[in-house]
mmCIF file of C-alpha atoms in Angstrom:
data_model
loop_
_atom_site.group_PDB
_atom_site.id
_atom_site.type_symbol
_atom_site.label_atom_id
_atom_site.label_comp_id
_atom_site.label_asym_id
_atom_site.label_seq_id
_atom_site.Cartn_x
_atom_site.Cartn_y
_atom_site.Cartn_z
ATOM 1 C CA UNK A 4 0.000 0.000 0.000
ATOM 2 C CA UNK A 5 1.772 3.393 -1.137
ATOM 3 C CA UNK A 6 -1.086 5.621 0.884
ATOM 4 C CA UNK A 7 0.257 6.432 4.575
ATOM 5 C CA UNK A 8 -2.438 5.142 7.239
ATOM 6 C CA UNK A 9 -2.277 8.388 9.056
ATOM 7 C CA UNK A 10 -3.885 9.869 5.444
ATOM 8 C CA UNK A 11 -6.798 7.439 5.203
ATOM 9 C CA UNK A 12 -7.459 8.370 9.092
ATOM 10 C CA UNK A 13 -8.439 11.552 8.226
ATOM 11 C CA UNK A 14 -10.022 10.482 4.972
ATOM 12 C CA UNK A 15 -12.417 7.741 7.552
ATOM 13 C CA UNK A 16 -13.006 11.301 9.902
ATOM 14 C CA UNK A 17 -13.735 13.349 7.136
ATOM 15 C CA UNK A 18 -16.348 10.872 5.301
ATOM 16 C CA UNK A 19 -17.616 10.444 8.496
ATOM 17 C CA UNK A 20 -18.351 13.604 9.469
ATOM 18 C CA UNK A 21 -19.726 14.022 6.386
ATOM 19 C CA UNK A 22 -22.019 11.258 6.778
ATOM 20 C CA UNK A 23 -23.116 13.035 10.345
ATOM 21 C CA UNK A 24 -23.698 15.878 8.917
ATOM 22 C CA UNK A 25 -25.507 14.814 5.947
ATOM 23 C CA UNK A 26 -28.147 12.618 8.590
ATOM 24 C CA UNK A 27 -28.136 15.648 10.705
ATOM 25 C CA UNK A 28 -29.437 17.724 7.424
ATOM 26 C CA UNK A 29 -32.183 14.985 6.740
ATOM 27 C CA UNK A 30 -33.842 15.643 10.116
ATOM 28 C CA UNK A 31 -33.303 19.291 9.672
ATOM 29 C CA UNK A 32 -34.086 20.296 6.222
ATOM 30 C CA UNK A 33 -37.567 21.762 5.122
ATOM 31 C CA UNK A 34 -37.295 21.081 1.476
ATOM 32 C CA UNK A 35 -38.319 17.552 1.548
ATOM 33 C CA UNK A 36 -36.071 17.398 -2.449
ATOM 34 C CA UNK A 37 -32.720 18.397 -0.480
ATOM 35 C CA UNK A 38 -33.552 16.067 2.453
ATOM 36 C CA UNK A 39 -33.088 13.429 -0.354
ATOM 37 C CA UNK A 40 -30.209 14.451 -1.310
ATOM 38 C CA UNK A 41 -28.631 14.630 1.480
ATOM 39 C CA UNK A 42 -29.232 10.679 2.190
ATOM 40 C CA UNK A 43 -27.692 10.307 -1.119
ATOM 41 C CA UNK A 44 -24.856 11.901 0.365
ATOM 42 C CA UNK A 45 -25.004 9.649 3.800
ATOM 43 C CA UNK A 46 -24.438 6.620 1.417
ATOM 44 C CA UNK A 47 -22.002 8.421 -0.951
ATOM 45 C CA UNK A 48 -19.933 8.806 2.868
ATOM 46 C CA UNK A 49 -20.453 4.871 2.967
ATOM 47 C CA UNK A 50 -19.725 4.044 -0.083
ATOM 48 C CA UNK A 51 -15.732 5.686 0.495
ATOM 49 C CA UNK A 52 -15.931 3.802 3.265
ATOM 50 C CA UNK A 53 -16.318 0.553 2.164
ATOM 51 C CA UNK A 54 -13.501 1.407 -0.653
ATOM 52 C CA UNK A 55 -10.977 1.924 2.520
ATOM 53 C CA UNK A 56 -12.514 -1.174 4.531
ATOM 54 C CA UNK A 57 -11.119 -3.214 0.821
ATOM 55 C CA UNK A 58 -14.674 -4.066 0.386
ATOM 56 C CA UNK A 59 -14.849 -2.793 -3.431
ATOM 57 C CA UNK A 60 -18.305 -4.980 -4.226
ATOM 58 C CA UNK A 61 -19.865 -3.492 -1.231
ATOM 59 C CA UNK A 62 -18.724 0.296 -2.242
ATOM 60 C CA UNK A 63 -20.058 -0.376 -5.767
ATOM 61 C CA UNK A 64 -23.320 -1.433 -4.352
ATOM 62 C CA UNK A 65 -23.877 1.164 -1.598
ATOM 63 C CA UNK A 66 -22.409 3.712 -4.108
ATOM 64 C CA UNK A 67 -25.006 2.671 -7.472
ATOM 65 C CA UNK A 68 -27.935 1.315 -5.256
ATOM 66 C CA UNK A 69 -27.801 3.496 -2.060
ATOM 67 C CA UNK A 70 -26.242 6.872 -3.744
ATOM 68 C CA UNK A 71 -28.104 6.421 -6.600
ATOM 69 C CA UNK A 72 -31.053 4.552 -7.383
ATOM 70 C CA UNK A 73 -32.685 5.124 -3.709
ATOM 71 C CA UNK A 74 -32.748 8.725 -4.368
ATOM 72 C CA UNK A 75 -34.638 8.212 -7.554
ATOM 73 C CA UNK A 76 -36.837 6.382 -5.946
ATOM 74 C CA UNK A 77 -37.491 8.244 -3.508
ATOM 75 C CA UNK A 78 -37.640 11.754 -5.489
ATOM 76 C CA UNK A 79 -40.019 10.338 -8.296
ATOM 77 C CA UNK A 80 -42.584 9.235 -4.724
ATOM 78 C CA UNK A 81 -41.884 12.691 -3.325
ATOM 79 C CA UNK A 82 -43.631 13.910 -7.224
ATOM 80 C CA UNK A 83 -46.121 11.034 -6.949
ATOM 81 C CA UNK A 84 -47.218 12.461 -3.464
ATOM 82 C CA UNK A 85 -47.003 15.738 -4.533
ATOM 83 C CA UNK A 86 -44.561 17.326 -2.187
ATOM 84 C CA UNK A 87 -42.571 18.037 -5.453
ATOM 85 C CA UNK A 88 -43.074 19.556 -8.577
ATOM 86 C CA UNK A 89 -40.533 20.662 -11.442
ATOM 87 C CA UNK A 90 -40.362 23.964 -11.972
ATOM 88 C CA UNK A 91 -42.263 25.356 -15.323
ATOM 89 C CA UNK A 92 -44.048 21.835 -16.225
ATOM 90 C CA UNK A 93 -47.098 23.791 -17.156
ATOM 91 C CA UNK A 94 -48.969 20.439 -17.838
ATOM 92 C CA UNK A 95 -50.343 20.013 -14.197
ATOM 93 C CA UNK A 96 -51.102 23.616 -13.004
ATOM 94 C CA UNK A 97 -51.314 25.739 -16.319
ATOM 95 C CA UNK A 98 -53.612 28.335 -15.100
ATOM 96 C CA UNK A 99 -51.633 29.088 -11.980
ATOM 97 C CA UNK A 100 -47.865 31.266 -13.101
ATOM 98 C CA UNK A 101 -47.259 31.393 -9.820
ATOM 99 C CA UNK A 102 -47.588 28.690 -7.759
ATOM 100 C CA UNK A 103 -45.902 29.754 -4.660
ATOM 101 C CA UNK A 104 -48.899 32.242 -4.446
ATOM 102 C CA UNK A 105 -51.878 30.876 -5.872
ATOM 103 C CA UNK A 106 -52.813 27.666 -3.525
ATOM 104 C CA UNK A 107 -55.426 29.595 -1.824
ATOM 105 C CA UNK A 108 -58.295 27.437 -2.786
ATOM 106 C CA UNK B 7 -43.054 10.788 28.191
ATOM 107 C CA UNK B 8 -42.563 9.049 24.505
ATOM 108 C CA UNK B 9 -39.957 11.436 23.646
ATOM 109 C CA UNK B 10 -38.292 10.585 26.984
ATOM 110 C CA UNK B 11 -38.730 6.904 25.848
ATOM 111 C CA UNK B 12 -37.369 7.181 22.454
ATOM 112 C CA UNK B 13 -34.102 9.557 23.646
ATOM 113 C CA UNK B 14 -33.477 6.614 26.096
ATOM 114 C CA UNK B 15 -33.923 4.138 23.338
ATOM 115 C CA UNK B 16 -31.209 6.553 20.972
ATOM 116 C CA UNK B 17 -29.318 6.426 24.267
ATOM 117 C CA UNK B 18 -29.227 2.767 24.558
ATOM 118 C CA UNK B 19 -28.435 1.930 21.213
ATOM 119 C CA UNK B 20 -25.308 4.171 20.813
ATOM 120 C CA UNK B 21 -24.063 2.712 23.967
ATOM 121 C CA UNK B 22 -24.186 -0.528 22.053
ATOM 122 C CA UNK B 23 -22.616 0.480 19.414
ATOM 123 C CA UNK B 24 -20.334 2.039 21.132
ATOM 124 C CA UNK B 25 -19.397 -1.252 23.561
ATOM 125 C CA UNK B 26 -19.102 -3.416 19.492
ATOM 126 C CA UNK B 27 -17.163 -0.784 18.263
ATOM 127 C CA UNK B 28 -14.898 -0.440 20.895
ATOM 128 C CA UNK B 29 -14.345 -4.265 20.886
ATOM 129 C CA UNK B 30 -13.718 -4.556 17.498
ATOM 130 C CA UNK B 31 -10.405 -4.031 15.593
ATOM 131 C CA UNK B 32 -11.465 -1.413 12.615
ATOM 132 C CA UNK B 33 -11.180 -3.308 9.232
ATOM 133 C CA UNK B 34 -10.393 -6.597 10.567
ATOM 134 C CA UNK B 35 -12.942 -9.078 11.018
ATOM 135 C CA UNK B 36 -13.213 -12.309 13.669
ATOM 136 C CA UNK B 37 -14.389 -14.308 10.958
ATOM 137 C CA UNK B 38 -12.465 -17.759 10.353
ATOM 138 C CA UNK B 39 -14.494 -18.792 7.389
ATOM 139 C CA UNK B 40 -13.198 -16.082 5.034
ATOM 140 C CA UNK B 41 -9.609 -17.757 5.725
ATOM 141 C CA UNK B 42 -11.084 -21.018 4.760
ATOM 142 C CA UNK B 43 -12.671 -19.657 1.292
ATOM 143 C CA UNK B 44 -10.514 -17.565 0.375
ATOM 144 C CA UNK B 45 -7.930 -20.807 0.414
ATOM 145 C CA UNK B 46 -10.252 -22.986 -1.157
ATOM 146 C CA UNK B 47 -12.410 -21.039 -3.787
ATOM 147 C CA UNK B 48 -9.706 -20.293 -7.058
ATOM 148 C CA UNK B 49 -9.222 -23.783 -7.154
ATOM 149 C CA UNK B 50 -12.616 -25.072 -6.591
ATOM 150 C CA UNK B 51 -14.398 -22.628 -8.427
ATOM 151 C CA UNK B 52 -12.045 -20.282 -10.360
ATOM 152 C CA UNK B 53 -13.415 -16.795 -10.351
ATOM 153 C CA UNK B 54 -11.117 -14.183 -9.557
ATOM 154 C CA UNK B 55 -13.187 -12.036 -7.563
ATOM 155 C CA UNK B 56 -13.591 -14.274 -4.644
ATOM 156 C CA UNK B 57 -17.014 -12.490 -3.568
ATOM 157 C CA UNK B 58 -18.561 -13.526 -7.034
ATOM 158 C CA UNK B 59 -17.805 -17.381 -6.192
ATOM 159 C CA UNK B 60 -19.182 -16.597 -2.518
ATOM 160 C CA UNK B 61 -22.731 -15.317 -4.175
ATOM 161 C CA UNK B 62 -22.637 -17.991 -7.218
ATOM 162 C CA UNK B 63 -21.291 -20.859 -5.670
ATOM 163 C CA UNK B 64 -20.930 -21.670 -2.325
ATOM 164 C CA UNK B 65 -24.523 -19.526 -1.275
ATOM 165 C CA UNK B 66 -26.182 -19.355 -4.427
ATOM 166 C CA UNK B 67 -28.935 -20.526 -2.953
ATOM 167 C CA UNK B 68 -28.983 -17.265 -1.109
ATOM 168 C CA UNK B 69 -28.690 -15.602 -4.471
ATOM 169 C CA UNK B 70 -32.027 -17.152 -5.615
ATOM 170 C CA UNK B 71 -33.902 -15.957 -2.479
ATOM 171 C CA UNK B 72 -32.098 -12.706 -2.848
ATOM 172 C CA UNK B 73 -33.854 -12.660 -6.633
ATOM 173 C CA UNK B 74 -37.095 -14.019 -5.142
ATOM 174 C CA UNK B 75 -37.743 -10.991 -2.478
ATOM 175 C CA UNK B 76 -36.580 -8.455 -5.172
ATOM 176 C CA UNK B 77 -39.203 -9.704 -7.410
ATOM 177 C CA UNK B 78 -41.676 -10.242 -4.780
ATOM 178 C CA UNK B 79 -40.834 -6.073 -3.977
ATOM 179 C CA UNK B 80 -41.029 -5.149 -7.188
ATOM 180 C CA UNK B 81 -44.598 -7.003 -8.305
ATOM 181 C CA UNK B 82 -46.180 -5.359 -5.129
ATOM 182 C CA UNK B 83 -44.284 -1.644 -6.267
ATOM 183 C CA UNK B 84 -46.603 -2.047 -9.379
ATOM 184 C CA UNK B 85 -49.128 -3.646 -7.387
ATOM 185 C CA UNK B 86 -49.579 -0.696 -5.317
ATOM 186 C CA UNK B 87 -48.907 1.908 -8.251
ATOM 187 C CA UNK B 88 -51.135 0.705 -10.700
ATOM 188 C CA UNK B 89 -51.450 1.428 -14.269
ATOM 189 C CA UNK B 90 -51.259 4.970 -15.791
ATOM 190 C CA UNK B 91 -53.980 6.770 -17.077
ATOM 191 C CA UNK B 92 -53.493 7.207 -20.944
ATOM 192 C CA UNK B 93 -55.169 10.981 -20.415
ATOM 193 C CA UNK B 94 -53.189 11.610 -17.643
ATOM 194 C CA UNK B 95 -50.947 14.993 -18.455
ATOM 195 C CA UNK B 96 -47.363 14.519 -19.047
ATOM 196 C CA UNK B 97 -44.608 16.909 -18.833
ATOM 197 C CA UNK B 98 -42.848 18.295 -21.851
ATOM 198 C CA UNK B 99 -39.849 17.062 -23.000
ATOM 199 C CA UNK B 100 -36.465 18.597 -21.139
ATOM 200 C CA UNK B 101 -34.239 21.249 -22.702
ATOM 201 C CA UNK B 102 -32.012 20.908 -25.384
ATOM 202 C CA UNK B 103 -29.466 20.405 -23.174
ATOM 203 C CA UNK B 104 -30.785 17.699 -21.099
ATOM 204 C CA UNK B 105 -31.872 15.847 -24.126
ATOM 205 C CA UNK B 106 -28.467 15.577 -25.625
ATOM 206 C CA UNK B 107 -26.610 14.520 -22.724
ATOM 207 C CA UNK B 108 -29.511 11.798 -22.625
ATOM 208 C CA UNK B 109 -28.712 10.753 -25.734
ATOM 209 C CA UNK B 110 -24.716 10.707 -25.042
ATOM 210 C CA UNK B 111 -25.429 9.742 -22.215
ATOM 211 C CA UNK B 112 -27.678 6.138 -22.843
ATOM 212 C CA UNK B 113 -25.251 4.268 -24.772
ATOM 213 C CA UNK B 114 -22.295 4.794 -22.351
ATOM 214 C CA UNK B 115 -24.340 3.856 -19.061
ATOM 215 C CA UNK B 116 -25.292 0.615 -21.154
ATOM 216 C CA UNK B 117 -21.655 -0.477 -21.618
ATOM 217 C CA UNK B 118 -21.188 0.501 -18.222
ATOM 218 C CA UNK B 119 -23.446 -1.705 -16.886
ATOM 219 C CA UNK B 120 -23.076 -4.599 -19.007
ATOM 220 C CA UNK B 121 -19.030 -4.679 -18.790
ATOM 221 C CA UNK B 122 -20.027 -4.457 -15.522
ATOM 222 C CA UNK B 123 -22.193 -7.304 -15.627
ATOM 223 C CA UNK B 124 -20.028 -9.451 -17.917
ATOM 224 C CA UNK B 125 -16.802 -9.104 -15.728
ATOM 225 C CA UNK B 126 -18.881 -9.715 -12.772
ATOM 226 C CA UNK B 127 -16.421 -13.295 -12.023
ATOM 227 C CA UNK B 128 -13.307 -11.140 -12.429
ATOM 228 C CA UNK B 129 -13.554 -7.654 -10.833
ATOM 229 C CA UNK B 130 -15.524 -6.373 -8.565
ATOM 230 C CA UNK B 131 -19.111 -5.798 -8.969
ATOM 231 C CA UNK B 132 -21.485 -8.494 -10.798
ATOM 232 C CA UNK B 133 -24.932 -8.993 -11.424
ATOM 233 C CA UNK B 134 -26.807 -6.587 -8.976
ATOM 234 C CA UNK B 135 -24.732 -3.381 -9.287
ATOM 235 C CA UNK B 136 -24.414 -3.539 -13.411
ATOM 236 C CA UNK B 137 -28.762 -4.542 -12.904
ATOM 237 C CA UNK B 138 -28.799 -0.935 -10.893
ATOM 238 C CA UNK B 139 -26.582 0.680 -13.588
ATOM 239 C CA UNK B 140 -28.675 -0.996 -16.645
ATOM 240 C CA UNK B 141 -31.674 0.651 -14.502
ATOM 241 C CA UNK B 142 -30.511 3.950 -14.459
ATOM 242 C CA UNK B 143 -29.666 3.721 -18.188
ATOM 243 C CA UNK B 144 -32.841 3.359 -18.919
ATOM 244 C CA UNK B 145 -34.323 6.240 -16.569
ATOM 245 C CA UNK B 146 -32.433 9.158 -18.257
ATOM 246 C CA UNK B 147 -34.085 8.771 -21.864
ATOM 247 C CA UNK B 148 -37.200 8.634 -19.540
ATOM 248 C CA UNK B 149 -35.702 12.040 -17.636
ATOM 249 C CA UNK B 150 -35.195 13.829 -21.056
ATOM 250 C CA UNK B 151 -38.428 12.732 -22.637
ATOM 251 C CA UNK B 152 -41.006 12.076 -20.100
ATOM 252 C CA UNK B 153 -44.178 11.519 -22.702
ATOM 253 C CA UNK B 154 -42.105 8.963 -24.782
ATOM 254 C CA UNK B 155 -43.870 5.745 -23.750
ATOM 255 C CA UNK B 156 -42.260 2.643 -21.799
ATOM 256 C CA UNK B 157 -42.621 -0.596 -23.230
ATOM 257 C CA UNK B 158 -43.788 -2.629 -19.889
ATOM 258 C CA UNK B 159 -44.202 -6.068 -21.895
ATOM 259 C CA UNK B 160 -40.652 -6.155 -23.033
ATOM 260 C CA UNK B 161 -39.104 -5.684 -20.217
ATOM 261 C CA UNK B 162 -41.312 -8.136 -18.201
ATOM 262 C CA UNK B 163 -40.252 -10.615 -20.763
ATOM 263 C CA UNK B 164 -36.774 -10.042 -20.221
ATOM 264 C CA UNK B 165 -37.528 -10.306 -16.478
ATOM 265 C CA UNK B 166 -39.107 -13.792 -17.378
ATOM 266 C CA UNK B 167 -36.825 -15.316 -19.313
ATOM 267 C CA UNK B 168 -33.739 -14.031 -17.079
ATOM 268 C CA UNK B 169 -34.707 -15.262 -13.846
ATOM 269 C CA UNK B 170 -35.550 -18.945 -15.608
ATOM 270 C CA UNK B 171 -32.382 -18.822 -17.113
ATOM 271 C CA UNK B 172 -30.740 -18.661 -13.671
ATOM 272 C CA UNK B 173 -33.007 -21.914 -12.492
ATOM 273 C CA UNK B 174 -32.605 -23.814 -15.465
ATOM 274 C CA UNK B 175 -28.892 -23.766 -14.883
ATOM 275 C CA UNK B 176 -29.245 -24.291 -11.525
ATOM 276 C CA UNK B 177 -31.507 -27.903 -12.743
ATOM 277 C CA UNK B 178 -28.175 -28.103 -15.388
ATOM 278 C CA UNK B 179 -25.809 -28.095 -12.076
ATOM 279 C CA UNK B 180 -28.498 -30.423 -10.431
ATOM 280 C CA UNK B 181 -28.697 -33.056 -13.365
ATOM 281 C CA UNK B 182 -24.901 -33.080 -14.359
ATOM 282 C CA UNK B 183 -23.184 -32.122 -10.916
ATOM 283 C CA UNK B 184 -24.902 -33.276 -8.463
ATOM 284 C CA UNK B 185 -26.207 -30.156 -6.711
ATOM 285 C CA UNK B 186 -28.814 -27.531 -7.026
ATOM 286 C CA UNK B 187 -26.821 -24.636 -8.521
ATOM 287 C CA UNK B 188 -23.477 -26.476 -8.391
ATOM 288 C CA UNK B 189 -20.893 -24.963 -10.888
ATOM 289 C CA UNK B 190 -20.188 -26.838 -14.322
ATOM 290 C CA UNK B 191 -17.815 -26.181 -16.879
ATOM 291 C CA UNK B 192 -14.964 -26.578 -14.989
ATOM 292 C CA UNK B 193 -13.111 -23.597 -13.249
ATOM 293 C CA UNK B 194 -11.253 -22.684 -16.608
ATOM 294 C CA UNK B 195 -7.969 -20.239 -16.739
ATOM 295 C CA UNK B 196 -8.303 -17.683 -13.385
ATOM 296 C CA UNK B 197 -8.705 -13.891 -14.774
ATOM 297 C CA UNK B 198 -9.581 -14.854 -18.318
ATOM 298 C CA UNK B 199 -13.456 -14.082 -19.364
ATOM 299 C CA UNK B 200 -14.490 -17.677 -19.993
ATOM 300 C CA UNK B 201 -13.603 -18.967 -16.888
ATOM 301 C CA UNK B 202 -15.308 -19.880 -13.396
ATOM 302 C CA UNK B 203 -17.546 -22.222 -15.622
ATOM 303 C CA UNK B 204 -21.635 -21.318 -15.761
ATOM 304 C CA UNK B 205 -20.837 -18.370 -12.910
ATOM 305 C CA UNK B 206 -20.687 -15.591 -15.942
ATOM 306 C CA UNK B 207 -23.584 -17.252 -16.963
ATOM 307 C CA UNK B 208 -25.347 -16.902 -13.953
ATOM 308 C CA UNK B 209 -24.405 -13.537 -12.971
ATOM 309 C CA UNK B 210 -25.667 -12.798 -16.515
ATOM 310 C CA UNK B 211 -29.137 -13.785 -15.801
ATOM 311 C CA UNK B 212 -29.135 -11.741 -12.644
ATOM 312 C CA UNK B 213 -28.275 -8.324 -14.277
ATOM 313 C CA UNK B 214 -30.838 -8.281 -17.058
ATOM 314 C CA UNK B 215 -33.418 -9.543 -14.317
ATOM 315 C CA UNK B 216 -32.442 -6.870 -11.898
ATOM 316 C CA UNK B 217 -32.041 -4.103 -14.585
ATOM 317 C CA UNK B 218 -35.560 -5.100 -16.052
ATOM 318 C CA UNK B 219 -37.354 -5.263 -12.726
ATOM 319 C CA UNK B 220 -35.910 -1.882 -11.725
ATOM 320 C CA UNK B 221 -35.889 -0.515 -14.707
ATOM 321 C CA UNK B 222 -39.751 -1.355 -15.057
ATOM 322 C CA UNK B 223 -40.491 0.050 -11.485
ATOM 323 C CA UNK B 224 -38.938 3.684 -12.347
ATOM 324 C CA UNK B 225 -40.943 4.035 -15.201
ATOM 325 C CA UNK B 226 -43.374 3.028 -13.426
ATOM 326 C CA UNK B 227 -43.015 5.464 -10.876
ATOM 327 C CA UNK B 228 -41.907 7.956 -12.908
ATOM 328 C CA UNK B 229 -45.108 8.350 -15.321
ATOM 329 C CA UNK B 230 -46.887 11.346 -14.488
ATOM 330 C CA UNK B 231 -50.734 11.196 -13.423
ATOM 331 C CA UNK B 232 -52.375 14.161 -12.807
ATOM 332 C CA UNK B 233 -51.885 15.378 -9.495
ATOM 333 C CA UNK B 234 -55.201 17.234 -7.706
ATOM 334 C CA UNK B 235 -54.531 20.698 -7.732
#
């Protein structure tokens, strides 16, 4: 191994702290869209540290199933629920411009 | 008084994790059985990536079951999701922008996932992650065009045939080896393509089934019904 253990110490602390911070921001976020990303980024934290553990297959896993498809998932049934909608897709709510404004009824 | 409960519950469980961690040496595990593969599985089974002959060979069994609940989560996905509404409003296609990269981008996510797939015996990943990967290939055509429609049938016929490919080999192993799922072929030359006998094979079957079933469950997520104002 050419990489100096003390390095990958503080690569563990920072992905951890990383991944603290990123479950921290799930509890504390109001946008429900950014509260999915930032699981994404709790796996992503995983994911680098499964590389260090020399568990590749598990980092690969974590990294395309927890990092990535999980957060599709989960944004496409935040849209299904309604809690999010893209920006300018006039399809749904054409006669309302401004959305932010015009949920009254 | 619950939030008392639960904080003593959060309590509780970080001091266990705390006492484990504590215990354990980081990165080195008390596991004896490892040892014993990790001797015994090039020879035996001749993969190179000793995980793949782990999930293929010596538990794939497990694999099956593995395939079974990921079916069983996917049928009740669509189960609960239902079919689209043909009126239902769609969204406009994306931007120029985000239609192009699509387009760039389809083609290399399949190779990704398939080289993925196909080396599955020699490097690391297999089966499952190049499934995800194949998955997500098929979602961003599906991001840059949303009112392009998804051919359902295909892909359950993909599904279909993949995951009885994976049993019928395992009745091949059965008839000619011995076992349910036992290895044939012979373990071949370690790190070459064709080796680790039906395990390529195998791993085959469980990336188009995985891709198909995941695949199938974005899109079916992902079509738009109208949402109630």
């Amino acid at each position: 191994m050419t990489v100096g253990t003390e390095f990958l110490d503080w690569v563990v602390l920072l992905a951890t702290v990383i991944m603290l911070a990123g479950a921290v921001a799930v509890l504390l976020l109001k946008d429900y869209l950014a509260a999915v990303a930032a699981t994404s980024v709790v796996s992503l934290g995983a994911s680098l540290l499964f590389v260090i553990l020399r568990a590749p297959d598990v980092a690969l896993t974590e990294a395309a199933v927890g990092a990535g498809l999980s957060g599709v998932i989960m944004a496409l049934s935040l849209r299904r629920l309604g809690l999010w909608r893209i920006r300018g897709s006039g399809a749904a709510d054409s006669s309302a411009p401004d959305e932010r404004t015009g949920d009254a009824d | 008084m619950r939030d008392y409960l639960s904080l003593l519950f959060i309590a509780g469980l970080a001091f266990l994790l705390f006492i484990i961690a504590g215990e354990l040496d980081f990165g080195n595990a008390p596991m004896r059985v490892g040892q014993g593969i990790n001797q015994a599985a090039p020879g035996q089974v001749g993969a190179a990536n000793i995980v793949t002959s782990v999930v293929l060979a010596y538990r794939a069994l497990d694999t099956l079951g593995e395939l079974a609940i990921l079916f069983a989560a996917a049928t009740a996905g669509g189960l609960v999701l239902g079919r689209p509404r043909p009126d239902a409003p769609r969204d406009p296609d994306a931007g120029f922008i985000l239609r192009t990269a699509a387009d760039l981008l389809f083609p290399l996510l399949l190779l990704v996932g398939l080289f993925v797939i196909v080396h599955g015996h020699l490097t690391p990943g297999g089966g499952f992650q190049g499934g995800v990967i194949l998955a997500a290939a098929f979602f961003v055509p599906l991001l840059a065009r949303p009112g392009t429609r998804f051919r359902h049938t295909g892909f359950a016929v993909v599904e279909g045939l993949a995951g009885a490919a994976f049993i019928v080999t395992g009745l091949l192993g059965l008839i000619y080896g011995g076992d349910f799922l036992q290895p044939l072929l012979g373990p071949g030359a370690m790190g070459s393509l064709l080796s680790a006998g039906t395990l390529p094979l195998l791993y085959m079957a469980v990336g188009l089934k995985v891709g198909a079933e995941l695949a199938g469950l974005i899109a079916r997520l992902a079509e738009f019904e109208a949402v109630e104002p």
